[in-house]
């Protein structure tokens, strides 16, 4: 169901159990500019990619619901996306627009009753979120809500679950908004530090500039061809990780996380002269290889001397999302809500097809080399920009398969988080774990850093991946093996 404008007022129409309904939407101001949804936002509304972002925040103290509501009024409700509904304007060809409306916080703040003395509180929180992935937010209200779980778990006294429809904004937008609502724990009046933007490369000579342009053009042409081929006929291998069809977008998800010490990741990064992103991609490739080898055979033991049970030439591709803002990184919210800003709010993302080379390596550092080579290649292409261009053209004017997300094996995203301990509305945050549901893949991995920790957050369909904790163990073991090899080869830089 969606909202439409008839006779000058917004109504909701569509079929439901009670038949056709009409729901008036109160606008805050008739003079408010009605901004259309971006093409990428509309892609996140397609039936097979009706995606929601779920962010879990742990706190050192219980959450006061009344205090939280008061602060939501001064933060969330001040932002137009959190106080607008999506409506279809029949006078403009059914174009979907954002329209301001009055927000009733009671529709957005959920406080379930919980038994404080239950045997497995961590399992309860995980099950609660899994059940939440079976539900959707009504389109008659702004598409977000928060769930307060005042229940002590292994690493928090309480948990806040924030659910936002992906059409409201991408991970960079929402992380920036969240950080802007927080303050440093060490300085209660100071905003958290934002990760520094990457420095631009120094100017090269004319020869290297020409070569770079030619390489960029060639790589982009190859990737455009691969884009079309993957959409229509070049499919991933049907491994135990791959969903058989897009129907997986309608199933519930089990969301879990595994945390690593950022110092271990940085040790590998410095020893191999790579980036943190290269290292986490290498850990992912090694972990996926270990997991699939066990699935295809009888792999047991210490994980260092397994028999190789992997089929030859497994094609396993990830849809890897890229922030396309001209100024990359996390930003202050005041900059993002400013129109025509280089850090503009919204779904300013594209994506590339990232091929994971599934194999058991004799030297675990080969996973690092593979990841660096692949990412360096993906940096020298306009594939992500082309994907965004396709969304703008095909979603709006000519819906085809090219206007949908490709049916890869998994999705992958990496978002930088706060660099120091932070407090949200005066309550110290112990962990941050973002994820998704509604996507047409059985496995999604989000990487997020917070203070001295890096978390891998997995969203899995348990009908396809029934042992997700084993997959988490394989990622953890992969980092240990890579670190062990670096120490053994004396590559640690002092």
XYZ file of C-alpha atoms in Angstrom:
494
model
C 0.000 0.000 0.000
C 1.093 3.553 -0.597
C -0.197 7.084 -0.210
C -1.628 9.025 -3.120
C -2.789 12.614 -3.547
C -6.410 13.141 -4.608
C -8.364 16.358 -4.587
C -5.516 18.186 -2.868
C -5.120 15.821 0.110
C -2.917 12.803 0.807
C -4.680 9.488 1.277
C -3.594 5.874 1.607
C -4.988 3.348 -0.816
C -4.465 -0.338 -1.341
C -5.900 -3.742 -0.568
C -5.835 -5.198 2.945
C -7.960 -7.448 5.169
C -10.583 -4.728 5.594
C -10.658 -3.769 1.927
C -9.756 -0.371 0.500
C -8.825 2.274 3.077
C -8.338 6.045 2.950
C -6.094 7.606 5.583
C -5.559 11.347 5.703
C -2.051 12.554 6.446
C -1.656 15.810 8.317
C 1.031 18.019 6.781
C 3.088 20.299 8.988
C 3.073 23.032 6.380
C 1.443 23.362 3.027
C 4.429 25.374 1.925
C 6.850 22.576 2.812
C 8.783 21.486 -0.253
C 7.864 17.928 -1.245
C 11.127 16.263 -2.187
C 10.980 13.161 -4.417
C 12.633 9.920 -3.350
C 16.032 9.308 -4.885
C 16.408 6.394 -7.364
C 18.532 4.399 -4.892
C 15.906 4.959 -2.179
C 13.291 3.594 -4.570
C 15.457 0.512 -5.221
C 15.280 -0.196 -1.491
C 11.473 -0.205 -1.807
C 11.251 -2.887 -4.471
C 9.329 -5.999 -3.295
C 12.479 -8.147 -3.460
C 14.702 -5.546 -1.775
C 12.391 -3.879 0.742
C 15.295 -3.285 3.082
C 15.342 -2.151 6.717
C 18.399 -1.083 8.687
C 18.603 -2.365 12.242
C 21.142 -0.786 14.599
C 21.703 -2.334 18.027
C 23.305 -0.191 20.733
C 24.355 -1.551 24.107
C 24.489 0.733 27.178
C 26.200 0.661 30.560
C 23.005 1.720 32.337
C 19.278 0.980 31.949
C 17.358 3.186 29.513
C 14.840 5.688 30.920
C 11.943 5.617 28.383
C 10.628 9.081 29.312
C 14.090 10.637 29.076
C 14.664 8.905 25.737
C 11.378 10.214 24.306
C 12.204 13.769 25.392
C 15.545 13.566 23.615
C 14.016 12.051 20.474
C 11.873 15.165 20.146
C 15.009 17.338 20.072
C 16.979 15.060 17.722
C 15.108 12.567 15.543
C 12.012 14.707 15.081
C 14.108 17.721 14.091
C 15.220 15.832 10.977
C 12.771 15.897 8.081
C 13.296 12.233 7.114
C 12.163 11.088 10.570
C 9.058 13.259 10.444
C 7.924 12.606 6.862
C 5.874 9.945 5.106
C 6.314 8.628 1.589
C 3.449 9.483 -0.745
C 2.674 8.955 -4.415
C 1.636 12.104 -6.289
C -0.882 11.015 -8.934
C -0.711 14.456 -10.529
C 2.952 13.824 -11.309
C 2.820 10.315 -12.699
C 2.721 8.616 -9.307
C 6.124 9.977 -8.283
C 6.845 9.139 -4.640
C 7.716 12.133 -2.466
C 8.549 12.978 1.133
C 5.777 14.874 2.888
C 6.056 16.271 6.418
C 3.537 14.958 8.933
C 2.790 15.096 12.651
C 4.656 12.401 14.604
C 3.148 10.535 17.546
C 6.130 9.096 19.448
C 3.949 6.392 20.968
C 3.844 4.833 17.480
C 7.627 4.761 17.312
C 8.893 3.886 20.807
C 8.301 0.235 21.772
C 8.899 -1.058 25.311
C 8.299 -4.829 25.566
C 7.835 -6.430 28.988
C 10.820 -8.631 29.863
C 11.617 -11.015 32.704
C 14.694 -9.632 34.449
C 15.550 -13.082 35.840
C 15.335 -15.126 32.632
C 17.971 -17.815 32.109
C 19.323 -16.621 28.743
C 18.970 -12.834 28.293
C 21.435 -12.718 25.375
C 19.389 -15.329 23.524
C 16.192 -13.393 24.275
C 17.607 -10.202 22.723
C 18.786 -12.117 19.656
C 15.411 -13.856 19.293
C 13.548 -10.559 19.757
C 15.478 -8.996 16.891
C 14.985 -12.107 14.737
C 11.227 -11.857 15.298
C 11.391 -8.148 14.479
C 12.760 -9.011 11.026
C 9.424 -10.682 10.258
C 7.618 -7.350 10.528
C 7.398 -4.053 8.655
C 6.566 -0.488 9.625
C 3.294 0.980 8.376
C 3.720 3.408 5.481
C 1.114 5.680 7.068
C 3.739 6.898 9.585
C 7.436 7.832 9.266
C 9.234 4.536 8.707
C 11.349 4.197 11.834
C 10.997 2.976 15.400
C 13.086 2.202 18.487
C 12.774 -0.745 20.875
C 13.921 -0.467 24.484
C 15.179 -3.721 26.025
C 16.051 -3.048 29.656
C 17.669 -6.428 30.158
C 21.210 -7.139 31.333
C 23.270 -9.146 28.818
C 26.896 -10.232 28.735
C 28.162 -6.844 27.537
C 25.408 -4.317 28.321
C 22.913 -3.342 31.001
C 20.354 -2.490 28.296
C 19.953 -2.582 24.540
C 18.340 -0.074 22.198
C 17.228 -1.415 18.813
C 16.778 1.292 16.164
C 14.922 0.235 13.014
C 14.881 2.516 9.967
C 13.710 1.837 6.426
C 16.703 2.069 4.098
C 14.925 4.609 1.899
C 15.470 7.193 4.664
C 19.246 7.112 4.219
C 22.346 4.958 3.849
C 24.761 3.770 6.526
C 26.933 6.881 6.304
C 23.918 9.165 6.750
C 22.504 7.228 9.682
C 25.868 6.752 11.416
C 26.576 10.463 11.070
C 23.155 11.263 12.501
C 23.653 8.863 15.408
C 27.122 10.215 16.242
C 25.794 13.771 16.119
C 23.250 12.795 18.791
C 26.092 11.525 21.012
C 28.772 13.154 23.132
C 32.234 12.056 24.244
C 32.107 10.165 27.519
C 35.316 11.888 28.612
C 33.917 15.338 27.674
C 30.110 15.341 28.096
C 29.716 18.617 26.182
C 31.951 17.678 23.234
C 30.856 16.001 20.011
C 32.624 12.717 19.155
C 35.620 12.879 16.844
C 34.805 12.121 13.243
C 37.214 9.846 11.326
C 39.528 11.941 9.193
C 38.839 12.008 5.465
C 41.391 10.226 3.322
C 44.138 12.378 1.920
C 44.171 12.818 -1.824
C 47.099 11.369 -3.701
C 49.839 13.740 -4.832
C 49.782 14.808 -8.464
C 51.503 12.363 -10.786
C 53.231 13.092 -14.064
C 51.308 13.469 -17.304
C 52.222 9.934 -18.445
C 50.793 8.311 -15.315
C 47.726 10.538 -15.522
C 47.053 9.389 -19.089
C 47.686 5.773 -18.148
C 45.333 6.060 -15.180
C 42.573 7.486 -17.384
C 42.978 4.689 -19.936
C 43.038 2.051 -17.195
C 39.947 3.568 -15.585
C 38.092 3.538 -18.909
C 39.069 -0.059 -19.687
C 38.220 -1.354 -16.210
C 34.870 0.432 -16.297
C 33.961 -1.114 -19.669
C 34.870 -4.570 -18.385
C 32.833 -4.036 -15.210
C 29.815 -2.766 -17.154
C 29.918 -5.942 -19.217
C 30.209 -8.034 -16.040
C 27.282 -6.084 -14.605
C 25.037 -7.036 -17.514
C 26.340 -10.620 -17.595
C 25.803 -11.147 -13.862
C 22.289 -9.735 -14.069
C 21.160 -11.979 -16.903
C 23.190 -15.192 -17.161
C 26.512 -15.314 -15.242
C 25.449 -16.730 -11.887
C 27.313 -17.526 -8.689
C 27.976 -21.169 -7.820
C 25.136 -22.668 -5.784
C 27.126 -23.110 -2.566
C 25.714 -23.740 0.951
C 25.867 -19.955 1.433
C 23.805 -18.922 -1.581
C 20.062 -18.397 -1.625
C 18.392 -20.315 -4.478
C 16.116 -17.390 -5.414
C 15.131 -13.829 -4.517
C 12.348 -15.209 -2.323
C 14.906 -15.151 0.499
C 14.179 -11.404 0.774
C 10.894 -12.293 2.518
C 12.362 -14.532 5.237
C 13.401 -13.663 8.799
C 17.054 -13.084 9.722
C 19.262 -14.121 12.602
C 21.579 -11.211 13.467
C 24.759 -11.776 15.476
C 28.172 -10.202 15.879
C 31.748 -11.173 16.535
C 34.171 -8.587 17.930
C 37.910 -8.285 17.256
C 40.560 -6.143 18.878
C 41.363 -3.233 16.575
C 45.042 -3.532 17.552
C 45.181 -7.041 16.028
C 43.690 -5.785 12.769
C 46.055 -2.807 12.684
C 49.018 -5.101 13.371
C 48.153 -7.068 10.230
C 47.516 -3.865 8.286
C 50.889 -2.336 9.197
C 52.825 -5.559 8.667
C 51.397 -6.077 5.165
C 51.254 -2.392 4.119
C 47.526 -2.613 3.362
C 44.354 -0.997 4.713
C 41.912 -2.036 7.423
C 39.367 -2.699 4.678
C 41.855 -5.027 2.923
C 42.391 -6.930 6.171
C 38.689 -7.444 6.950
C 38.056 -8.582 3.366
C 40.942 -11.070 3.712
C 39.490 -12.334 7.005
C 36.128 -12.735 5.271
C 37.641 -14.633 2.340
C 39.610 -16.943 4.625
C 36.618 -17.530 6.907
C 34.269 -18.287 4.010
C 36.826 -20.735 2.596
C 37.147 -22.556 5.937
C 33.367 -22.715 6.366
C 32.677 -24.028 2.854
C 35.504 -26.561 3.060
C 33.867 -27.997 6.181
C 30.491 -28.072 4.415
C 31.884 -29.894 1.399
C 33.876 -32.418 3.430
C 34.743 -33.681 6.854
C 37.017 -30.844 7.994
C 37.763 -31.071 11.715
C 40.684 -30.399 13.986
C 42.877 -27.339 14.301
C 41.999 -25.844 10.926
C 45.629 -25.643 9.760
C 45.993 -29.033 8.035
C 42.592 -29.758 6.558
C 42.067 -31.890 3.515
C 40.940 -29.679 0.656
C 37.321 -30.560 -0.111
C 36.459 -27.430 -2.093
C 35.196 -27.819 -5.692
C 37.273 -26.157 -8.366
C 36.441 -22.659 -9.583
C 33.793 -21.632 -7.077
C 32.265 -18.328 -8.149
C 31.252 -16.421 -5.026
C 30.489 -12.723 -5.442
C 29.577 -10.066 -2.925
C 27.621 -6.884 -3.592
C 29.999 -4.411 -1.925
C 28.479 -1.011 -1.204
C 30.515 2.166 -1.791
C 29.951 5.676 -0.402
C 29.891 7.964 -3.456
C 30.003 11.311 -1.688
C 32.792 13.449 -3.080
C 34.102 13.840 0.460
C 34.262 10.313 1.923
C 33.891 9.497 5.605
C 31.543 10.282 8.504
C 30.303 13.861 8.784
C 28.636 16.286 11.159
C 24.857 16.162 10.695
C 24.676 19.944 10.188
C 26.676 19.476 6.973
C 24.606 16.563 5.742
C 21.206 18.265 6.000
C 22.508 21.291 4.106
C 21.339 21.250 0.506
C 23.930 20.945 -2.272
C 26.536 19.855 0.275
C 29.266 17.419 -0.812
C 28.258 15.338 2.214
C 24.526 15.405 1.420
C 22.062 13.206 3.332
C 20.393 10.272 1.628
C 21.301 7.088 -0.235
C 24.444 8.389 -1.918
C 25.821 4.933 -2.584
C 26.708 2.667 -5.455
C 28.003 -0.868 -5.397
C 30.553 -3.105 -7.060
C 30.743 -6.848 -7.584
C 33.541 -8.136 -5.354
C 34.737 -11.682 -6.226
C 35.916 -13.739 -3.255
C 38.512 -16.353 -4.239
C 37.399 -19.409 -2.287
C 40.407 -21.645 -1.604
C 42.520 -23.052 1.216
C 45.866 -21.249 1.179
C 49.120 -22.775 2.367
C 50.183 -19.289 3.442
C 47.366 -17.312 5.157
C 49.001 -14.055 4.008
C 47.903 -14.947 0.480
C 44.385 -13.950 1.552
C 45.734 -10.469 2.316
C 47.447 -10.261 -1.069
C 44.274 -11.377 -2.866
C 42.146 -8.814 -1.029
C 44.558 -5.950 -1.711
C 44.864 -6.812 -5.411
C 41.095 -7.073 -5.831
C 40.365 -3.823 -3.955
C 43.075 -1.929 -5.856
C 41.391 -3.103 -9.051
C 37.953 -2.008 -7.813
C 39.309 1.426 -6.895
C 40.366 1.923 -10.535
C 36.865 1.746 -12.010
C 33.640 3.728 -12.216
C 31.510 0.630 -11.635
C 29.845 2.035 -8.506
C 29.013 5.312 -10.272
C 27.609 3.350 -13.210
C 25.366 1.356 -10.877
C 24.004 4.584 -9.411
C 23.457 5.914 -12.946
C 21.499 2.747 -13.824
C 19.330 3.278 -10.767
C 18.580 6.847 -11.856
C 17.683 5.790 -15.397
C 16.087 2.361 -15.168
C 14.231 2.693 -11.855
C 12.527 5.876 -12.978
C 11.992 5.431 -16.697
C 12.368 1.808 -17.724
C 12.153 -0.846 -14.977
C 14.152 -3.955 -15.937
C 16.451 -6.422 -14.206
C 19.137 -3.745 -14.421
C 17.060 -1.699 -11.973
C 17.327 -4.403 -9.283
C 20.183 -5.575 -7.096
C 22.100 -8.488 -8.674
C 21.490 -11.931 -7.183
C 24.948 -12.423 -5.673
C 25.845 -14.738 -2.800
C 26.158 -12.008 -0.158
C 26.190 -8.290 0.642
C 29.137 -6.556 2.313
C 29.485 -3.102 3.868
C 32.117 -1.319 5.952
C 31.215 1.790 8.001
C 33.585 3.709 10.249
C 32.278 4.360 13.744
C 33.269 6.598 16.670
C 36.945 6.601 17.611
C 36.394 7.048 21.352
C 33.852 6.045 23.982
C 30.578 7.897 23.459
C 27.335 8.421 25.349
C 23.890 8.701 23.779
C 21.656 11.032 25.797
C 23.996 10.631 28.769
C 24.122 6.810 28.710
C 27.516 5.312 27.822
C 27.512 3.091 24.740
C 29.204 -0.305 25.057
C 28.735 -1.547 21.485
C 27.254 -0.573 18.112
C 26.050 -3.253 15.683
C 24.256 -2.289 12.438
C 22.663 -4.802 10.094
C 19.878 -5.296 7.524
C 16.905 -7.413 6.669
C 14.774 -7.632 3.531
C 17.741 -8.075 1.176
C 17.691 -10.794 -1.537
C 20.730 -12.686 -0.157
C 21.139 -15.201 2.659
C 24.284 -13.614 4.121
C 25.094 -9.961 4.800
C 28.215 -8.799 6.638
C 28.665 -5.338 8.137
C 32.004 -4.177 9.505
C 31.959 -1.355 12.046
C 34.646 0.096 14.285
C 33.989 1.545 17.725
C 36.765 2.772 19.980
C 39.249 -0.144 20.276
C 36.994 -2.781 18.727
C 35.979 -3.903 15.257
C 32.783 -5.913 14.935
C 31.600 -8.221 12.153
C 27.807 -8.182 12.224
C 26.137 -11.017 10.328
C 22.566 -11.156 9.057
C 21.749 -14.702 7.952
C 18.803 -16.769 6.793
C 18.962 -19.803 9.077
C 17.063 -21.919 6.554
C 20.138 -21.671 4.311
C 22.905 -21.117 6.882
C 21.783 -23.150 9.928
C 25.076 -22.787 11.832
C 25.947 -19.060 11.707
C 27.979 -19.220 14.926
C 30.348 -21.643 13.205
C 30.815 -19.070 10.462
C 31.657 -16.461 13.119
C 34.190 -18.894 14.623
C 35.807 -19.338 11.212
C 36.218 -15.570 10.793
C 37.799 -15.356 14.238
C 40.124 -18.267 13.511
C 41.103 -16.722 10.168
C 42.395 -13.574 11.899
C 44.326 -15.681 14.404
C 46.019 -17.663 11.631
C 46.948 -14.521 9.684
C 48.339 -12.868 12.806
C 50.222 -16.046 13.766
C 51.843 -16.168 10.317
C 52.932 -12.525 10.557
C 54.562 -13.156 13.921
C 56.222 -16.356 12.685
C 57.675 -14.595 9.625
C 58.930 -11.664 11.692
C 56.899 -9.078 9.761
C 55.838 -7.016 12.769
C 56.900 -3.396 12.338
C 58.225 -1.639 15.395
